[in-house]
XYZ file of C-alpha atoms in Angstrom:
393
model
C 140.514 96.624 0.674
C 138.895 93.217 1.179
C 139.172 92.939 4.948
C 136.755 94.749 7.358
C 137.875 98.255 8.519
C 136.240 97.955 12.194
C 136.428 101.672 13.336
C 133.700 101.075 16.035
C 136.108 99.840 18.942
C 134.321 102.080 21.669
C 131.220 100.072 21.092
C 133.067 96.899 21.637
C 136.554 95.222 20.385
C 137.605 92.103 19.096
C 138.455 89.338 21.611
C 142.419 88.811 21.722
C 143.360 85.265 20.564
C 145.027 84.599 23.712
C 142.086 85.601 25.628
C 139.959 83.107 23.642
C 142.356 80.424 24.296
C 142.229 80.903 27.868
C 138.548 81.106 28.215
C 137.896 77.882 26.158
C 140.497 76.172 28.681
C 138.641 77.174 31.541
C 135.195 75.804 29.988
C 136.975 72.786 28.643
C 139.179 71.609 31.553
C 138.839 74.015 34.786
C 135.106 74.097 34.855
C 134.611 73.683 38.713
C 133.018 75.803 40.797
C 135.055 78.305 42.635
C 132.940 77.971 45.752
C 133.196 74.041 45.807
C 135.665 72.491 48.434
C 137.221 70.008 46.203
C 140.458 70.172 44.440
C 138.750 71.525 40.957
C 136.937 73.998 43.099
C 140.322 75.456 44.475
C 142.147 75.448 41.372
C 139.411 77.694 39.779
C 139.480 79.904 43.067
C 143.119 80.300 42.480
C 142.818 81.523 38.990
C 140.265 83.652 39.942
C 142.684 85.382 42.544
C 145.316 85.640 39.782
C 142.925 87.534 37.629
C 142.028 89.717 40.744
C 145.871 90.580 41.050
C 146.269 91.044 37.408
C 143.639 94.100 37.734
C 144.823 95.347 40.928
C 148.194 95.587 39.952
C 147.654 97.860 36.911
C 145.357 100.059 39.067
C 147.945 100.119 41.920
C 145.400 98.579 44.466
C 144.801 95.769 46.658
C 143.289 92.550 45.104
C 140.620 92.359 47.554
C 139.391 95.860 46.410
C 138.484 94.439 43.227
C 134.906 93.173 42.682
C 133.792 91.493 39.526
C 130.321 92.231 37.987
C 128.666 91.365 34.662
C 130.002 94.454 33.187
C 130.375 98.170 33.274
C 126.352 98.758 33.633
C 126.357 96.682 36.569
C 129.470 97.950 38.068
C 128.183 101.745 37.985
C 124.609 100.621 39.213
C 126.589 98.653 42.338
C 128.748 101.890 42.881
C 126.189 104.511 42.784
C 123.151 102.533 44.462
C 125.491 100.632 46.777
C 126.865 103.938 48.223
C 123.608 105.733 48.217
C 121.600 103.047 50.226
C 124.473 102.802 52.588
C 125.344 106.150 53.445
C 122.063 107.779 52.949
C 121.977 108.880 56.618
C 124.871 111.390 55.879
C 122.812 113.366 53.362
C 120.585 113.025 50.361
C 122.554 115.082 47.717
C 124.216 113.294 44.791
C 126.253 114.958 41.831
C 126.935 113.880 38.286
C 127.147 115.466 34.883
C 124.994 115.916 31.856
C 127.214 113.513 29.624
C 127.323 110.258 31.578
C 126.439 106.949 30.184
C 122.912 105.969 30.600
C 123.868 103.288 33.273
C 124.798 106.483 35.552
C 122.251 109.096 34.325
C 119.205 106.781 34.484
C 120.323 105.470 37.894
C 120.300 109.042 39.009
C 117.189 110.025 37.594
C 115.650 106.497 39.440
C 117.332 108.030 42.867
C 115.657 111.365 42.036
C 112.195 109.754 42.344
C 113.198 108.188 45.678
C 113.666 111.658 46.840
C 117.260 111.977 46.631
C 118.670 115.626 45.500
C 120.799 115.557 42.205
C 123.027 118.092 40.530
C 123.963 117.602 37.083
C 126.720 119.416 36.083
C 126.878 121.140 32.658
C 129.895 121.127 30.239
C 131.434 123.548 27.869
C 131.143 123.073 23.974
C 134.416 120.498 24.137
C 132.717 118.457 26.896
C 134.573 119.652 29.927
C 133.073 120.111 33.277
C 134.026 123.490 35.304
C 136.164 122.819 38.445
C 134.460 125.849 39.805
C 131.008 124.721 39.185
C 131.972 121.431 40.765
C 133.530 123.104 43.900
C 130.045 125.040 44.125
C 127.876 121.841 43.812
C 129.558 120.113 46.890
C 127.559 120.728 50.071
C 127.809 119.130 53.663
C 125.074 116.676 52.381
C 126.682 115.647 49.250
C 127.474 111.713 49.644
C 128.262 111.066 46.162
C 129.826 112.401 43.064
C 129.808 110.249 40.005
C 132.047 111.472 36.785
C 133.070 109.685 33.894
C 137.022 110.034 32.915
C 136.661 109.614 29.242
C 133.465 110.460 27.300
C 132.305 107.327 25.222
C 131.092 109.413 22.362
C 133.412 112.646 21.931
C 136.547 111.330 23.841
C 136.676 114.474 26.359
C 139.247 113.399 29.152
C 138.168 114.976 32.387
C 140.577 116.076 35.031
C 140.029 113.409 37.460
C 142.773 114.033 39.945
C 142.194 117.527 40.076
C 138.431 116.679 40.468
C 139.146 114.419 43.382
C 141.399 116.746 45.182
C 138.773 119.202 44.909
C 135.760 116.769 46.223
C 138.067 115.765 49.037
C 139.347 119.324 50.082
C 135.715 120.602 50.596
C 133.898 117.619 51.962
C 136.353 114.838 52.743
C 133.501 112.288 53.551
C 131.902 112.716 50.101
C 132.438 109.396 48.037
C 134.108 109.609 44.691
C 132.983 107.110 41.834
C 134.645 107.251 38.353
C 133.189 105.388 35.373
C 136.578 104.417 33.880
C 135.084 101.933 31.130
C 136.670 104.114 28.059
C 139.870 104.645 29.825
C 141.097 101.591 31.631
C 143.876 99.961 30.208
C 144.415 102.482 27.641
C 145.263 105.229 30.030
C 147.137 105.339 33.399
C 144.832 105.298 36.409
C 145.760 105.337 39.842
C 142.687 105.424 41.909
C 144.540 106.369 45.086
C 146.605 108.909 43.674
C 143.260 110.152 41.808
C 141.375 110.019 45.199
C 139.078 108.182 43.625
C 136.740 105.719 46.022
C 135.240 103.611 43.146
C 136.120 102.822 39.582
C 134.396 101.115 37.174
C 135.972 98.878 34.108
C 134.629 96.417 31.376
C 136.058 93.576 29.653
C 135.049 93.893 25.966
C 136.449 97.462 25.597
C 139.845 96.238 26.042
C 139.945 92.893 23.612
C 138.164 91.223 26.596
C 135.069 89.169 26.658
C 131.486 90.732 26.943
C 129.816 90.025 29.918
C 132.344 90.734 32.393
C 133.634 94.182 34.153
C 134.853 94.933 37.836
C 134.446 97.593 40.282
C 137.487 99.088 42.136
C 135.921 99.682 45.817
C 138.466 101.186 48.365
C 138.499 99.061 51.641
C 137.118 101.873 53.555
C 133.822 102.276 51.725
C 131.115 99.719 52.582
C 128.738 98.875 49.813
C 125.209 97.826 50.164
C 124.770 94.862 48.190
C 122.151 94.760 45.272
C 122.138 91.220 44.959
C 121.291 88.646 47.741
C 122.605 85.212 47.379
C 125.656 82.960 48.212
C 127.764 85.920 49.485
C 130.325 85.857 46.577
C 132.628 88.826 46.168
C 133.072 89.701 49.835
C 129.558 89.537 50.187
C 128.989 92.423 47.742
C 128.124 90.635 44.284
C 126.595 87.419 45.291
C 126.131 84.908 42.100
C 128.374 81.986 40.778
C 131.403 83.533 38.991
C 131.490 84.260 35.387
C 135.005 82.475 35.347
C 135.884 82.137 31.921
C 134.761 85.723 31.612
C 136.989 86.757 35.048
C 140.226 85.131 33.352
C 139.566 86.931 29.848
C 139.342 89.992 31.699
C 142.415 89.477 33.765
C 144.225 88.174 30.759
C 143.095 91.174 28.388
C 143.893 93.444 31.261
C 147.467 92.082 31.371
C 147.743 92.086 27.463
C 146.379 95.763 26.967
C 149.032 97.701 29.242
C 151.861 95.856 27.240
C 153.435 98.705 25.254
C 150.561 100.896 26.398
C 152.626 104.310 26.278
C 153.929 103.502 22.906
C 150.357 102.538 21.369
C 148.902 105.902 23.104
C 151.751 108.068 21.407
C 150.911 106.365 17.888
C 147.222 106.728 17.964
C 147.858 110.567 19.114
C 149.964 111.035 15.836
C 147.455 109.208 14.007
C 144.203 110.911 15.190
C 146.168 114.560 14.600
C 147.191 113.195 10.952
C 143.673 111.903 10.253
C 141.824 115.257 11.400
C 144.525 117.318 9.431
C 143.723 115.121 6.226
C 140.119 115.247 6.560
C 139.913 119.120 6.950
C 141.625 119.202 3.694
C 139.221 117.025 1.949
C 135.953 118.164 3.624
C 136.573 121.774 5.081
C 133.165 122.127 6.639
C 133.311 118.877 8.684
C 132.613 119.724 12.212
C 134.757 118.026 14.893
C 133.095 117.254 17.928
C 134.740 117.296 21.516
C 138.449 118.962 21.822
C 140.033 119.133 18.512
C 143.266 120.407 18.370
C 146.608 118.476 18.031
C 147.905 120.310 21.205
C 144.497 118.841 22.964
C 145.422 115.455 21.697
C 149.018 115.879 22.524
C 148.292 117.157 26.346
C 145.688 114.170 27.042
C 142.676 116.381 26.761
C 141.295 114.407 24.121
C 141.237 110.264 24.020
C 143.421 109.440 21.115
C 141.007 106.697 20.040
C 137.646 108.458 19.916
C 136.704 110.798 16.934
C 133.392 112.551 16.790
C 132.409 114.035 13.326
C 129.364 116.080 12.067
C 128.612 116.537 8.316
C 125.883 118.793 8.297
C 123.493 118.241 5.506
C 123.047 114.598 5.647
C 122.004 111.897 8.182
C 124.763 110.056 10.150
C 122.681 106.844 9.917
C 122.884 106.985 6.113
C 126.343 107.605 5.750
C 127.127 104.685 8.422
C 125.342 102.448 6.109
C 127.200 103.994 3.039
C 130.446 103.431 4.689
C 129.484 99.636 5.334
C 129.185 99.152 1.529
C 133.083 99.553 1.686
C 133.348 97.288 4.659
C 133.910 100.367 6.922
C 132.082 100.109 10.221
C 131.501 103.200 12.418
C 128.887 104.097 14.552
C 126.677 107.140 14.817
C 127.217 107.694 18.612
C 127.377 105.350 21.735
C 126.145 101.419 20.968
C 123.280 102.478 23.889
C 122.100 105.287 21.655
C 122.768 104.422 18.195
C 119.482 102.176 17.774
C 117.156 104.915 19.170
C 115.719 107.915 17.574
C 116.374 110.391 20.292
C 119.588 112.489 19.798
C 122.647 111.942 21.727
C 122.247 113.698 24.939
C 125.924 114.167 24.944
C 125.988 116.107 21.676
C 122.936 118.195 22.861
C 124.830 118.961 26.043
C 127.879 120.482 24.058
C 125.611 122.448 22.093
C 125.207 121.271 18.733
C 122.560 122.335 16.385
C 119.873 119.896 14.886
C 121.734 119.555 11.626
C 124.986 118.811 13.523
C 123.172 116.389 15.731
C 121.684 114.217 13.101
C 124.679 114.262 11.097
C 127.069 112.959 13.663
C 129.159 109.593 13.488
C 131.889 108.342 15.853
C 135.361 106.979 14.702
C 136.717 104.908 17.544
C 139.904 103.168 17.064
C 142.117 100.492 18.854
C 145.754 100.008 19.514
C 145.537 97.576 16.545
C 144.245 100.172 14.424
C 146.694 101.216 11.245
C 147.064 104.217 9.158
C 146.198 102.227 5.802
C 142.844 101.665 7.432
C 142.136 105.453 8.124
C 143.671 106.049 4.799
C 140.721 103.764 2.978
C 138.159 105.458 4.800
C 139.526 108.821 3.635
C 139.531 107.533 0.209
C 135.765 107.004 0.375
C 134.453 109.489 2.938
C 134.686 112.770 0.896
C 132.902 111.433 -2.007
C 130.107 109.620 -0.013
C 129.654 113.004 1.680
C 129.086 114.798 -1.430
C 126.965 112.020 -2.711
C 124.589 111.832 0.137
C 124.212 115.573 0.552
C 123.066 115.837 -3.049
C 120.707 112.898 -2.479
C 119.338 114.834 0.547
C 118.954 117.964 -1.295
C 116.579 116.620 -4.178
């Protein structure tokens, strides 16, 4: 196969051609500042509002509850710090999990240094949080719970609605934030129904541009701004808007939800088939995260994320060996792949050293075809044998 087989879609996705066209038009023709009073500025402001409406409609929320940011990392920081600094008179206890994205985990660690108490919930071997442990952790002093919807490394899908119900039942004043960067557009999300107050999304995970994201913020929540300036985005996130990015995010959001259900069902079948075939070819492969066909069918495992360990070799070496065949995967999240430290997610689910160092992530998009995974299966077994032999010398 001469074409690239790109299987690193949880790191980033190829931008949709329609999105590129729309963004280029914004840069070439509609380049006015949306804060300007003249016609060009007003035209751009209307286009931003349209993008806001596109995202709000998908989430079933009000357009004014969508705040544009520079990406998922900023949205996570704004949600967490914005709540903590605004509501710290209610209490100083926070809850998150051990498998969050670094933009969440590192923020909580900084808040600990500032005197806040943080409970880090453990996960089981498939990456699930215990509802009972969540219940036990919530106190009258808990002001914020932040939990990722779909784990970016192993694809575990947390039961967010159940968690939202539990949180609000025990302490209705506790604010619930969800990092939905790996699920927005791909899975159905309704923050109101799920009792979620804040929800993070990102553009480049859904065939939109990099450098743009958004935070859903329930209109009843008052966030403390982290950046002072011209008062854009309802005085919560100052700075001239990234207009091409916003237009790109709005359009990408609209495009990805078209035929979403059919695409998700197709990927469920594709992931189930791939894992079944892989086990035949490499019986000792370890699947990290929920692995059964039932888990995939029942929505416990994202159909577009696969994490595997091949004990006896190095994941990074396998990654580069696959690259020689134009196959692109990752050794974990993009945030970890250039670091020597083992994945905190894989450590949290209890992998041993050999499993940790031999892990790779294969992540699909709605555009991934069976032929691409067949091509991967053509080469992967031989490479695993070859590399294991080399490692034993």
